[in-house]
Coordinates of N, CA and C in Angstrom, one line a residue:
X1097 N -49.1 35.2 6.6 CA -47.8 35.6 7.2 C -48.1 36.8 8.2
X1098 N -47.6 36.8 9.3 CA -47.6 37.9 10.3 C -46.7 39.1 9.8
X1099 N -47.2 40.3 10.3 CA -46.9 41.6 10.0 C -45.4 41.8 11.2
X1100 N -44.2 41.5 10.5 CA -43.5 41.5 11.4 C -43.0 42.7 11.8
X1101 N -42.0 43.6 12.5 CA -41.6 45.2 12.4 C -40.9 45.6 11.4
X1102 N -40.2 44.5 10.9 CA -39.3 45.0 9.3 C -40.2 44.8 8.4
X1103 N -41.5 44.5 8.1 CA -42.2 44.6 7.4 C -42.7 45.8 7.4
X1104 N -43.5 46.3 8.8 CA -44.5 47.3 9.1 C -43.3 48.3 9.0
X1105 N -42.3 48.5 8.7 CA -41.3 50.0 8.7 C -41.4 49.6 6.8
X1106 N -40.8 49.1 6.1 CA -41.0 49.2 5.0 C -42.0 49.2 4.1
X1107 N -43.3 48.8 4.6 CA -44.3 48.9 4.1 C -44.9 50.5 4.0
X1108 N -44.2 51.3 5.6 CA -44.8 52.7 5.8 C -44.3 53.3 4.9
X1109 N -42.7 53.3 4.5 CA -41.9 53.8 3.8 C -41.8 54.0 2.6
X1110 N -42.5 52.7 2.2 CA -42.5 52.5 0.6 C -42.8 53.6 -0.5
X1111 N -43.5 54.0 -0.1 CA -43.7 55.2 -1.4 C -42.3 56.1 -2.1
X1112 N -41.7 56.2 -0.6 CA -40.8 57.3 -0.9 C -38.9 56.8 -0.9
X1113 N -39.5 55.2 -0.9 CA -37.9 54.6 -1.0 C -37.0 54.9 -2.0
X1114 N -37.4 55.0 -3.0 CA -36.7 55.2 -4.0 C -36.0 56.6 -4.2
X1115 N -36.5 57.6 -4.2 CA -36.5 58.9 -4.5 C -35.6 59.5 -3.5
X1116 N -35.6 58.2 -2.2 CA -34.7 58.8 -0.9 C -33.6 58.1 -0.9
X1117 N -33.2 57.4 -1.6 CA -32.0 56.0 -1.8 C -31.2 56.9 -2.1
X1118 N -30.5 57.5 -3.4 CA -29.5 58.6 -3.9 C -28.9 59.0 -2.9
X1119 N -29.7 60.1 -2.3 CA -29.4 61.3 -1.2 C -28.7 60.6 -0.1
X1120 N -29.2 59.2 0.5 CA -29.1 58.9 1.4 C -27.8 57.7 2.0
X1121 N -27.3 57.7 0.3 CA -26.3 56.8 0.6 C -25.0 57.4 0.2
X1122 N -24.2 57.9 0.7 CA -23.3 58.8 -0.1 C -22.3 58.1 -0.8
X1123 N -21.8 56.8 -0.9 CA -21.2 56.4 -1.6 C -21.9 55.6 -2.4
X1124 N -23.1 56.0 -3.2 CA -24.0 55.2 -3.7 C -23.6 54.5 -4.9
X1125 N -22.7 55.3 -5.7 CA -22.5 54.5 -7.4 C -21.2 53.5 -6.9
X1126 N -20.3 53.7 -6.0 CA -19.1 52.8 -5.8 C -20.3 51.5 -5.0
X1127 N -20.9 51.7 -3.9 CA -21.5 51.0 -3.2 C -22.0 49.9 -4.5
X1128 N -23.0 50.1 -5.0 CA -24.0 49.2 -6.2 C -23.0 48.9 -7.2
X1129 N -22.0 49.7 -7.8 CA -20.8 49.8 -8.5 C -20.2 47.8 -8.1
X1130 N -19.9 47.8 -6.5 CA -19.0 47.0 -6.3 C -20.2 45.2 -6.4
X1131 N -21.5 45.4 -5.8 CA -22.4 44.3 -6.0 C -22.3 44.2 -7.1
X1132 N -22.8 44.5 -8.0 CA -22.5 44.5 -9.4 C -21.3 44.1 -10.4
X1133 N -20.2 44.3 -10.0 CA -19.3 43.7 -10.0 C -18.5 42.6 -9.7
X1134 N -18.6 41.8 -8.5 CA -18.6 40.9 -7.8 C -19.6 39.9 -8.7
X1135 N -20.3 39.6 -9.5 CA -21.4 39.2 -10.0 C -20.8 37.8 -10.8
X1136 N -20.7 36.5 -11.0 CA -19.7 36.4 -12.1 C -20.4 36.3 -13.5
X1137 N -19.8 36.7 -14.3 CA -19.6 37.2 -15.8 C -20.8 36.5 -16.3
X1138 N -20.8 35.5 -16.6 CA -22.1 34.3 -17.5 C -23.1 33.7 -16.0
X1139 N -23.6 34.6 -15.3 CA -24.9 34.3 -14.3 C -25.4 34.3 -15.6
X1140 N -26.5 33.2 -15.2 CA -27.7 33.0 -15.6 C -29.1 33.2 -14.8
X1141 N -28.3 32.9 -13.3 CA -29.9 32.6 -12.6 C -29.2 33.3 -11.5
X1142 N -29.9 34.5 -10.9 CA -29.4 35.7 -9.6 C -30.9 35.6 -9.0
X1143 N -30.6 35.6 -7.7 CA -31.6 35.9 -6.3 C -31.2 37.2 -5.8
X1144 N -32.1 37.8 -5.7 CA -31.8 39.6 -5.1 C -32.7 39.4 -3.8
X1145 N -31.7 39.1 -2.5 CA -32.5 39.2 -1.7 C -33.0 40.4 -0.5
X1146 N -33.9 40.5 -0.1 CA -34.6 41.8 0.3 C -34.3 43.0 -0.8
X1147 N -35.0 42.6 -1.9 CA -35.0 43.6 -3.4 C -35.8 44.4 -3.5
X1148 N -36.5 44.4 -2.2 CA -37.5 45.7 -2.2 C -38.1 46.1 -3.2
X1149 N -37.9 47.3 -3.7 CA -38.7 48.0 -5.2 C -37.7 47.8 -6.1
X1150 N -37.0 47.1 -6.0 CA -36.4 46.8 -6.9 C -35.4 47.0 -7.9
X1151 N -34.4 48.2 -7.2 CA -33.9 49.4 -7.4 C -32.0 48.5 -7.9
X1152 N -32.1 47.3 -7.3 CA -30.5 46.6 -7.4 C -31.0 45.7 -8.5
X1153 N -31.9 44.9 -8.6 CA -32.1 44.4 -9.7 C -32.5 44.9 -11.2
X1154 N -33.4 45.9 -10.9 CA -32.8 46.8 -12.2 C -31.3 47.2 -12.6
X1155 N -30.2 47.1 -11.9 CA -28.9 47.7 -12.6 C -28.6 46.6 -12.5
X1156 N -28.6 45.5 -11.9 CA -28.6 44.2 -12.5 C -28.5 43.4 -13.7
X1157 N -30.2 43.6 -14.1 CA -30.7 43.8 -15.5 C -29.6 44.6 -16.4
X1158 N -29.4 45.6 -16.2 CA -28.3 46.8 -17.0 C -27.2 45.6 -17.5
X1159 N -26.6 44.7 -16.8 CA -25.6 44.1 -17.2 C -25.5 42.8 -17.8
X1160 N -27.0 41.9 -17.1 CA -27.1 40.8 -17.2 C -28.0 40.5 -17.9
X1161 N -28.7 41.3 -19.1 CA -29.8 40.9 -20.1 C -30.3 39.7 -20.1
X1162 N -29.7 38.4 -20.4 CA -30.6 37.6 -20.4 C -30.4 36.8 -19.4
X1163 N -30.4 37.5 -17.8 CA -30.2 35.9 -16.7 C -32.2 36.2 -16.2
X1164 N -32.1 34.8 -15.7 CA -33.7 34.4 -15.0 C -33.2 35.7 -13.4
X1165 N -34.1 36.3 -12.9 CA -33.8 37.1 -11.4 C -34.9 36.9 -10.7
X1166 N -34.5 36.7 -9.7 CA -35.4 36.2 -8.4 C -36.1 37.2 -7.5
X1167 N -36.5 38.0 -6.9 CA -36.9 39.0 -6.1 C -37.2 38.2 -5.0
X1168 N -37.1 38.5 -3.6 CA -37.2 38.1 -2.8 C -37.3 39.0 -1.7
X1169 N -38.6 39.1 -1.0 CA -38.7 40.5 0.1 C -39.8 39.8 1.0
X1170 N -39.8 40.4 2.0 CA -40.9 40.4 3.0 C -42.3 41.8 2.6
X1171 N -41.9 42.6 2.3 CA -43.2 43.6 2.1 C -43.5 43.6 0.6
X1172 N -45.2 43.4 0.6 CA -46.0 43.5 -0.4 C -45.5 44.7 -0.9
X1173 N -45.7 46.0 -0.2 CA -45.9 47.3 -0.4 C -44.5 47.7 -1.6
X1174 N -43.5 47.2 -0.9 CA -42.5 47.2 -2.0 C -42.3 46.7 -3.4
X1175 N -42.7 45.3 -2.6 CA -42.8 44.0 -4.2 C -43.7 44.8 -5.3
X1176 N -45.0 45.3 -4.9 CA -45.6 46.0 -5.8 C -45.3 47.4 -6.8
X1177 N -44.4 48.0 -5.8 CA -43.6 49.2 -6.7 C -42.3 48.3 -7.9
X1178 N -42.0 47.3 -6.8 CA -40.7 46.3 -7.9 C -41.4 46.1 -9.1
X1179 N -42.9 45.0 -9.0 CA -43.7 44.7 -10.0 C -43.9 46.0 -11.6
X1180 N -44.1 47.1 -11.0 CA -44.4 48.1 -12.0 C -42.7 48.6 -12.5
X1181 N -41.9 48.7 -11.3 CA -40.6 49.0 -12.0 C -40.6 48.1 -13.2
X1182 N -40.8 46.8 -13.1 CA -40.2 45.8 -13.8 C -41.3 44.8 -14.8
X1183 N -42.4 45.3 -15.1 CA -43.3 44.8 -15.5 C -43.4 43.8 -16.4
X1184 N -42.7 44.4 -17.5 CA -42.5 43.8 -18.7 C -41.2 42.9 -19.3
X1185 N -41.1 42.3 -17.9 CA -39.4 41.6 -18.1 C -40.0 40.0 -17.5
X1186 N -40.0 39.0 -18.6 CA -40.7 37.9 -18.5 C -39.8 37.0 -17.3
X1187 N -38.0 37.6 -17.4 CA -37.2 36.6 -16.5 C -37.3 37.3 -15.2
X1188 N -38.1 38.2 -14.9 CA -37.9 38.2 -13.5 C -39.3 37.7 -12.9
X1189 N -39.0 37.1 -11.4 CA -39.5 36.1 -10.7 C -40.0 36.7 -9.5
X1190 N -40.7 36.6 -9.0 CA -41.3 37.7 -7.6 C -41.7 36.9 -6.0
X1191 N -41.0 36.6 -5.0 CA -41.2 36.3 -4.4 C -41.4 36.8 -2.7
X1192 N -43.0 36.6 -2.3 CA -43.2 37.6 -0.9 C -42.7 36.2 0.0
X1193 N -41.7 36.6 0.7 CA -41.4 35.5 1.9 C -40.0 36.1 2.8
X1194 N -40.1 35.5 3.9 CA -39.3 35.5 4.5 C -37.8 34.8 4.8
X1195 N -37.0 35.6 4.5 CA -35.6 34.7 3.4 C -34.4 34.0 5.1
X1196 N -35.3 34.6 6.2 CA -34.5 34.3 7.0 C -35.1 32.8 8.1
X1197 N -36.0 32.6 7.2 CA -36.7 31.3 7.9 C -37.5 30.4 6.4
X1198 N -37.8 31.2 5.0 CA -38.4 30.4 4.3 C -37.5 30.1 3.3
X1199 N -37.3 28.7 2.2 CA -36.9 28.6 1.8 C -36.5 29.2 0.2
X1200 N -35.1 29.1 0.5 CA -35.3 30.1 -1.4 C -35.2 29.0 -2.6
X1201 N -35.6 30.2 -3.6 CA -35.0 29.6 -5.1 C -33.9 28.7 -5.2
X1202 N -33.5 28.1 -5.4 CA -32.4 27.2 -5.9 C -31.6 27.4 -7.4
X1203 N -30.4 26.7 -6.8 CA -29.6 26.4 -8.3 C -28.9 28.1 -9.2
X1204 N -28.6 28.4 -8.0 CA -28.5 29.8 -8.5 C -26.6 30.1 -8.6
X1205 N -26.8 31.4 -9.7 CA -25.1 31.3 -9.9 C -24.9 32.6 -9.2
X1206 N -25.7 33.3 -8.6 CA -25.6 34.4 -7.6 C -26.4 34.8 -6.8
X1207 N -25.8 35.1 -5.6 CA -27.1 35.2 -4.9 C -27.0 36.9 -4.0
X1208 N -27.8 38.1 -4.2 CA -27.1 39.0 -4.3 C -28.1 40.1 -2.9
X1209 N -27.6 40.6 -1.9 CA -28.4 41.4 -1.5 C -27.9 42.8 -1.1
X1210 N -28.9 43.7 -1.0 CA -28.2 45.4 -0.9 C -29.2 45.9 0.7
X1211 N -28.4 45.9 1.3 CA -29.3 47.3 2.4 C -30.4 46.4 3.1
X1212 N -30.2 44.9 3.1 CA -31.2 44.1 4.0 C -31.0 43.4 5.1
X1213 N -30.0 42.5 5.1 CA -29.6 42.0 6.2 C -29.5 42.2 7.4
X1214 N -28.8 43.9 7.1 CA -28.7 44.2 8.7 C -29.9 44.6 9.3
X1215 N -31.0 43.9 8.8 CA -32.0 44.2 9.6 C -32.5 43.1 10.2
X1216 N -31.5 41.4 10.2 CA -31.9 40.6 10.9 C -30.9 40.4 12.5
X1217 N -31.4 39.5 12.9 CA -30.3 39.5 14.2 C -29.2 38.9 14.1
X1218 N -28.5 38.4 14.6 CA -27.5 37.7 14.5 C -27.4 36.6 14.0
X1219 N -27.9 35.8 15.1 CA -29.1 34.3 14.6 C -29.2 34.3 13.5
X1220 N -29.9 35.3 12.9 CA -31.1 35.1 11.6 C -30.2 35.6 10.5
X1221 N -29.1 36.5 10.8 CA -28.1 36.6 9.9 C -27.3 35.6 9.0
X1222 N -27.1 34.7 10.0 CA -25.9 33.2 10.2 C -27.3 32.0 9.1
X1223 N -28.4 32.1 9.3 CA -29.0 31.2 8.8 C -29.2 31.8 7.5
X1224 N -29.2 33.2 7.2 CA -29.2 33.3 5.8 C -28.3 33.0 5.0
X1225 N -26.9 33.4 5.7 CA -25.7 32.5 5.2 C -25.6 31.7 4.8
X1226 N -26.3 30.6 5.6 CA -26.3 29.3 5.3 C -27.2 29.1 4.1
X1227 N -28.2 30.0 4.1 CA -29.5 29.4 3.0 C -28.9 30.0 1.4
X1228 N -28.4 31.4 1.9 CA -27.7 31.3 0.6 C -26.9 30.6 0.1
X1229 N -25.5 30.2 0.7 CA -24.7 29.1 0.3 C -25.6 28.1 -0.5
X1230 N -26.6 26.9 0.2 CA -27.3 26.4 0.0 C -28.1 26.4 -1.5
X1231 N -28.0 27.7 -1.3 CA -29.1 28.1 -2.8 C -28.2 28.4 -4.1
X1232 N -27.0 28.2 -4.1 CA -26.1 28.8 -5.0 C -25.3 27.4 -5.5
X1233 N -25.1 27.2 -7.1 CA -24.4 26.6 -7.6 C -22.5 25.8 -7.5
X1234 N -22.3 25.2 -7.6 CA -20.9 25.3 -7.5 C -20.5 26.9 -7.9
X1235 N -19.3 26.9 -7.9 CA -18.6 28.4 -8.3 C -19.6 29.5 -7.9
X1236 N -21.0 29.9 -7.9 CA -21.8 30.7 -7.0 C -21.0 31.5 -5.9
X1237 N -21.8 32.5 -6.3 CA -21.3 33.8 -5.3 C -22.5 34.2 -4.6
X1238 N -22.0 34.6 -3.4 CA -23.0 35.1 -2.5 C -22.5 36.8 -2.4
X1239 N -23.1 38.0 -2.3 CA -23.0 38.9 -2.4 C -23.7 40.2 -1.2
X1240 N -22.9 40.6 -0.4 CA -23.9 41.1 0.6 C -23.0 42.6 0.7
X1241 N -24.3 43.8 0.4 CA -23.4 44.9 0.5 C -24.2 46.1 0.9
X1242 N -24.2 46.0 2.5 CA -25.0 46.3 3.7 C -24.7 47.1 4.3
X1243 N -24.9 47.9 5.6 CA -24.6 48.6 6.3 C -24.5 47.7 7.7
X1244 N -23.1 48.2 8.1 CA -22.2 47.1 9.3 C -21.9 48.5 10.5
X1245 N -21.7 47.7 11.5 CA -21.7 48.2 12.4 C -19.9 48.6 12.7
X1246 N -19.1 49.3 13.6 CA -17.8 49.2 13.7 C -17.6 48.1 15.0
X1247 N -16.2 48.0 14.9 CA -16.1 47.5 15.5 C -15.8 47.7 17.2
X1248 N -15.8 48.6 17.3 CA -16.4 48.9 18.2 C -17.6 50.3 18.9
X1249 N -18.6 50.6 20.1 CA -19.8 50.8 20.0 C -19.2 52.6 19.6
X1250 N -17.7 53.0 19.7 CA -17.6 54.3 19.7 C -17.2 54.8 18.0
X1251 N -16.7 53.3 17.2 CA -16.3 53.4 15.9 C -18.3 54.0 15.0
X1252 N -19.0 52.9 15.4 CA -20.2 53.1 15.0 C -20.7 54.0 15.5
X1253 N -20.9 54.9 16.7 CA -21.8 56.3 16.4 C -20.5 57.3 15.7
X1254 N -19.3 57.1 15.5 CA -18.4 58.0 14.5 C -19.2 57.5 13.4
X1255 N -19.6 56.3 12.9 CA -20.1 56.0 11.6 C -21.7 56.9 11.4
X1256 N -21.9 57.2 12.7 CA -23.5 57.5 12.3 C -23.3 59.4 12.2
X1257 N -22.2 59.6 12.9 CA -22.2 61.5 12.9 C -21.3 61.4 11.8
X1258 N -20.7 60.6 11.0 CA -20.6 61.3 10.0 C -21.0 61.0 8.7
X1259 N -22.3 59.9 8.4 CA -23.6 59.4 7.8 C -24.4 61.1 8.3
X1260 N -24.4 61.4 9.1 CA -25.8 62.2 9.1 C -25.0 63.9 8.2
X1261 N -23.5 64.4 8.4 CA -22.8 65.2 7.8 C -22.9 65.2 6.2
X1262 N -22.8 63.9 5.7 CA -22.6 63.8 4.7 C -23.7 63.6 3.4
X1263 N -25.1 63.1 4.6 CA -26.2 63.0 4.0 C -27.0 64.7 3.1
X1264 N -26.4 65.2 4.9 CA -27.0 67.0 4.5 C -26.0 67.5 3.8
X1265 N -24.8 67.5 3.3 CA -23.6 68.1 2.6 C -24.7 68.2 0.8
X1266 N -24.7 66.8 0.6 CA -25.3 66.0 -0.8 C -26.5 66.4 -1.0
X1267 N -27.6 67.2 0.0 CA -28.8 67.4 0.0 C -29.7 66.8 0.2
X1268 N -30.0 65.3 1.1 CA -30.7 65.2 2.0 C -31.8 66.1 2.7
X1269 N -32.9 65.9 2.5 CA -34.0 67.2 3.5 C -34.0 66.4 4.6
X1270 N -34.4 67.1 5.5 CA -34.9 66.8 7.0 C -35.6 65.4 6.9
X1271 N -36.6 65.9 6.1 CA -37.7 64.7 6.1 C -37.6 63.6 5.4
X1272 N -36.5 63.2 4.6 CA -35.7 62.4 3.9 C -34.9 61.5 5.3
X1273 N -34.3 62.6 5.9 CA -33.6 62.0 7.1 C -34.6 61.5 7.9
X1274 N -35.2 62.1 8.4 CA -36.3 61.5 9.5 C -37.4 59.7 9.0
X1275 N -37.0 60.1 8.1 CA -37.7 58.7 7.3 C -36.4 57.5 7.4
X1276 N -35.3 57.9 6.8 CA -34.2 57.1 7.1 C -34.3 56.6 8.8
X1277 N -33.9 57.5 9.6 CA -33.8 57.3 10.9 C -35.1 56.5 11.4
X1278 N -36.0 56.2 10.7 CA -37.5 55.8 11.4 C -37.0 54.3 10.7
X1279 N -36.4 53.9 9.2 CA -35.9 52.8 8.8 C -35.1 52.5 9.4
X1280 N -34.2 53.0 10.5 CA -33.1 52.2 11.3 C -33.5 52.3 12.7
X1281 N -34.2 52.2 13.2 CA -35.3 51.4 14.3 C -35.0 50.1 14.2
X1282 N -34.9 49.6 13.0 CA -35.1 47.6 12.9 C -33.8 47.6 12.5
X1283 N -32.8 48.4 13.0 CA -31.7 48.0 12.0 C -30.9 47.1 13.0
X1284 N -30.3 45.9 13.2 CA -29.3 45.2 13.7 C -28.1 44.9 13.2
X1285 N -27.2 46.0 12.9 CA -25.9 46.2 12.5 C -25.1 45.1 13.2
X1286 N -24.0 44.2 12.3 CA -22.8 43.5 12.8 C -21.3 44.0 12.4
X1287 N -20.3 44.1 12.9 CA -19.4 44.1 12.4 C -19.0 43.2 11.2
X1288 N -17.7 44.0 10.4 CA -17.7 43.2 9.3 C -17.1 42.0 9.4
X1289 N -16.2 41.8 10.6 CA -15.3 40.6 11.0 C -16.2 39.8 11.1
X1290 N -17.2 40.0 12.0 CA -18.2 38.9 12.8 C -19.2 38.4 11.7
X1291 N -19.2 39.0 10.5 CA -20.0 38.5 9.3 C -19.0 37.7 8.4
X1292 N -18.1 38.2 8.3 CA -16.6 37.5 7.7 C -16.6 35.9 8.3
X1293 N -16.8 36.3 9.5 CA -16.9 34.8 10.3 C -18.3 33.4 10.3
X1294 N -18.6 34.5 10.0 CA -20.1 33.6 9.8 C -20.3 33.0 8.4
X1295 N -19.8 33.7 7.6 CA -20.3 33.2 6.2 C -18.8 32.1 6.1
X1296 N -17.9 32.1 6.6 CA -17.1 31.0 6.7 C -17.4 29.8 7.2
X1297 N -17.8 30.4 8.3 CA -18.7 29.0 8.9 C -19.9 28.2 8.2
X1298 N -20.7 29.2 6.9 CA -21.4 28.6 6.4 C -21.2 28.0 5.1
X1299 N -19.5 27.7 4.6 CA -19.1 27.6 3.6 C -18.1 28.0 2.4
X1300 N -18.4 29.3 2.8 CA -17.7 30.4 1.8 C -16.2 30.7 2.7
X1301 N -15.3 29.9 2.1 CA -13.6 29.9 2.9 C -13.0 31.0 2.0
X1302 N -13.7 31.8 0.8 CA -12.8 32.7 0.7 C -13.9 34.5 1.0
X1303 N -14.5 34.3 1.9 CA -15.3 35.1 2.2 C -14.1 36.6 2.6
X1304 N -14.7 37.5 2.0 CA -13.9 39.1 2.4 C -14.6 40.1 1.8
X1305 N -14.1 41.1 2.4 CA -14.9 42.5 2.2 C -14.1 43.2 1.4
X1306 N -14.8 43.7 -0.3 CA -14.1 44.1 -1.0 C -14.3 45.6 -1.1
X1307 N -15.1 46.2 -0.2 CA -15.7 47.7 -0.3 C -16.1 48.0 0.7
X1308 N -15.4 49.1 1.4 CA -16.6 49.6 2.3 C -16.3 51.1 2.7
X1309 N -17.1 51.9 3.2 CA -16.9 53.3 3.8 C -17.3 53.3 4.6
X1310 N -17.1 53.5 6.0 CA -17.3 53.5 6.5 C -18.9 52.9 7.4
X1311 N -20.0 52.7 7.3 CA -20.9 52.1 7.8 C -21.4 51.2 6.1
X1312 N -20.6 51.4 5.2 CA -21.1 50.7 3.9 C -19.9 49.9 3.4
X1313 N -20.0 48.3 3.4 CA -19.6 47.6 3.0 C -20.2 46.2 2.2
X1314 N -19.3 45.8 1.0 CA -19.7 44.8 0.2 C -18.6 43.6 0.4
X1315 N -19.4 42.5 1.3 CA -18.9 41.1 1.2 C -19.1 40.6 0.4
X1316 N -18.8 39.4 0.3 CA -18.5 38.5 -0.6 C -17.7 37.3 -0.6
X1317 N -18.3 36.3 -0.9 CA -17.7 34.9 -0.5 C -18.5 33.7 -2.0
X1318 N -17.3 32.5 -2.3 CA -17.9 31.7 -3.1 C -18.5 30.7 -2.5
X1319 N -18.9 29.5 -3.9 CA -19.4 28.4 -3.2 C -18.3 27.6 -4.1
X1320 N -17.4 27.0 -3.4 CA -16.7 26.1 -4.2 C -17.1 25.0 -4.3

């Protein structure tokens, strides 16, 4: 597999992803609060896609003791911090690939991602749509609860001056930020309509956004 740039930013990053998540998201317990949520009740089998170290599938685990879980990321460097988070948990499943061109797991009753997507393009957004639908059960839920762009380009830098206010209010260091801002280099933010729209197109007719603050929102759509 080629070293793509969303690989080579998260691979540099890895050490310090976790420890900088907290700080960095200010609506962090409602944000994961609402994935989590959205989940339906008797999952058995969840794909966590771009699960990085594995920080969503752990609170996952917190609710869903005995479902099979999928990990699914592009960087080693992460998978391997996921691996040690999660060592000793026989149902989780570990997969290095690229979820916006390779194919996933199947037969799934959720299919769940945090803080990934917006790092593909548009294109490559619409086809994961598709692949998740695809990969999910009847009644299956697809779960995406991401950082979106506004809808318009003056709504989104309001979204970004007052992400960088809130980060340093909470305690954010410099260098916590500077690392963030080196992670959103690859970021390809969409509006939430324009994703609203897309995951309809790929199936999910009751697709809507049940959460968001301003640059942080959780969609959500079924597979009927």
């Amino acid at each position: 597999m080629n070293i793509s740039a969303t690989q080579l930013v998260f691979d540099t990053t890895a050490a310090t992803y976790d420890q900088d998540r907290a700080k960095l998201i200010p609506p962090h317990d409602d944000f994961y609060g609402w994935a989590i949520r959205l989940i339906p009740p008797a999952a058995k089998t969840i794909i966590d896609l771009g699960a990085g170290t594995g920080i969503l599938t752990a609170l996952i685990r917190q609710h869903f003791p005995d479902a099979q879980i999928h990990l699914v990321d592009l960087s080693p460097s992460m998978l391997d911090i996921a691996r040690v988070r999660l060592a000793h948990d026989s149902r989780i499943h570990f997969h290095q690939l690229d979820y916006t061109s390779d194919s996933l797991p199947g037969d799934a009753c959720a299919v769940v991602s945090a803080l990934s997507i917006h790092h593909s393009t548009d294109e490559a957004k619409q086809q994961v749509f598709r692949a998740a639908f695809n990969a999910l059960k009847p009644r299956g839920v697809f779960i995406n609860a991401d950082q979106v762009a506004g809808p318009t380009p003056s709504v989104t830098d309001r979204y970004h001056e007052l992400w960088l206010r809130q980060v340093r209010m909470i305690g954010a260091t410099e260098e916590q930020i500077k690392a963030s801002l080196y992670r959103m280099t690859d970021d390809k933010c969409s509006p939430v309509e324009e994703q609203l729209r897309w995951m309809r197109e790929a199936g999910f007719a009751d697709a809507d956004c049940w959460y968001k603050e301003a640059r942080f929102a959780v969609m959500a759509g079924t597979r009927f």
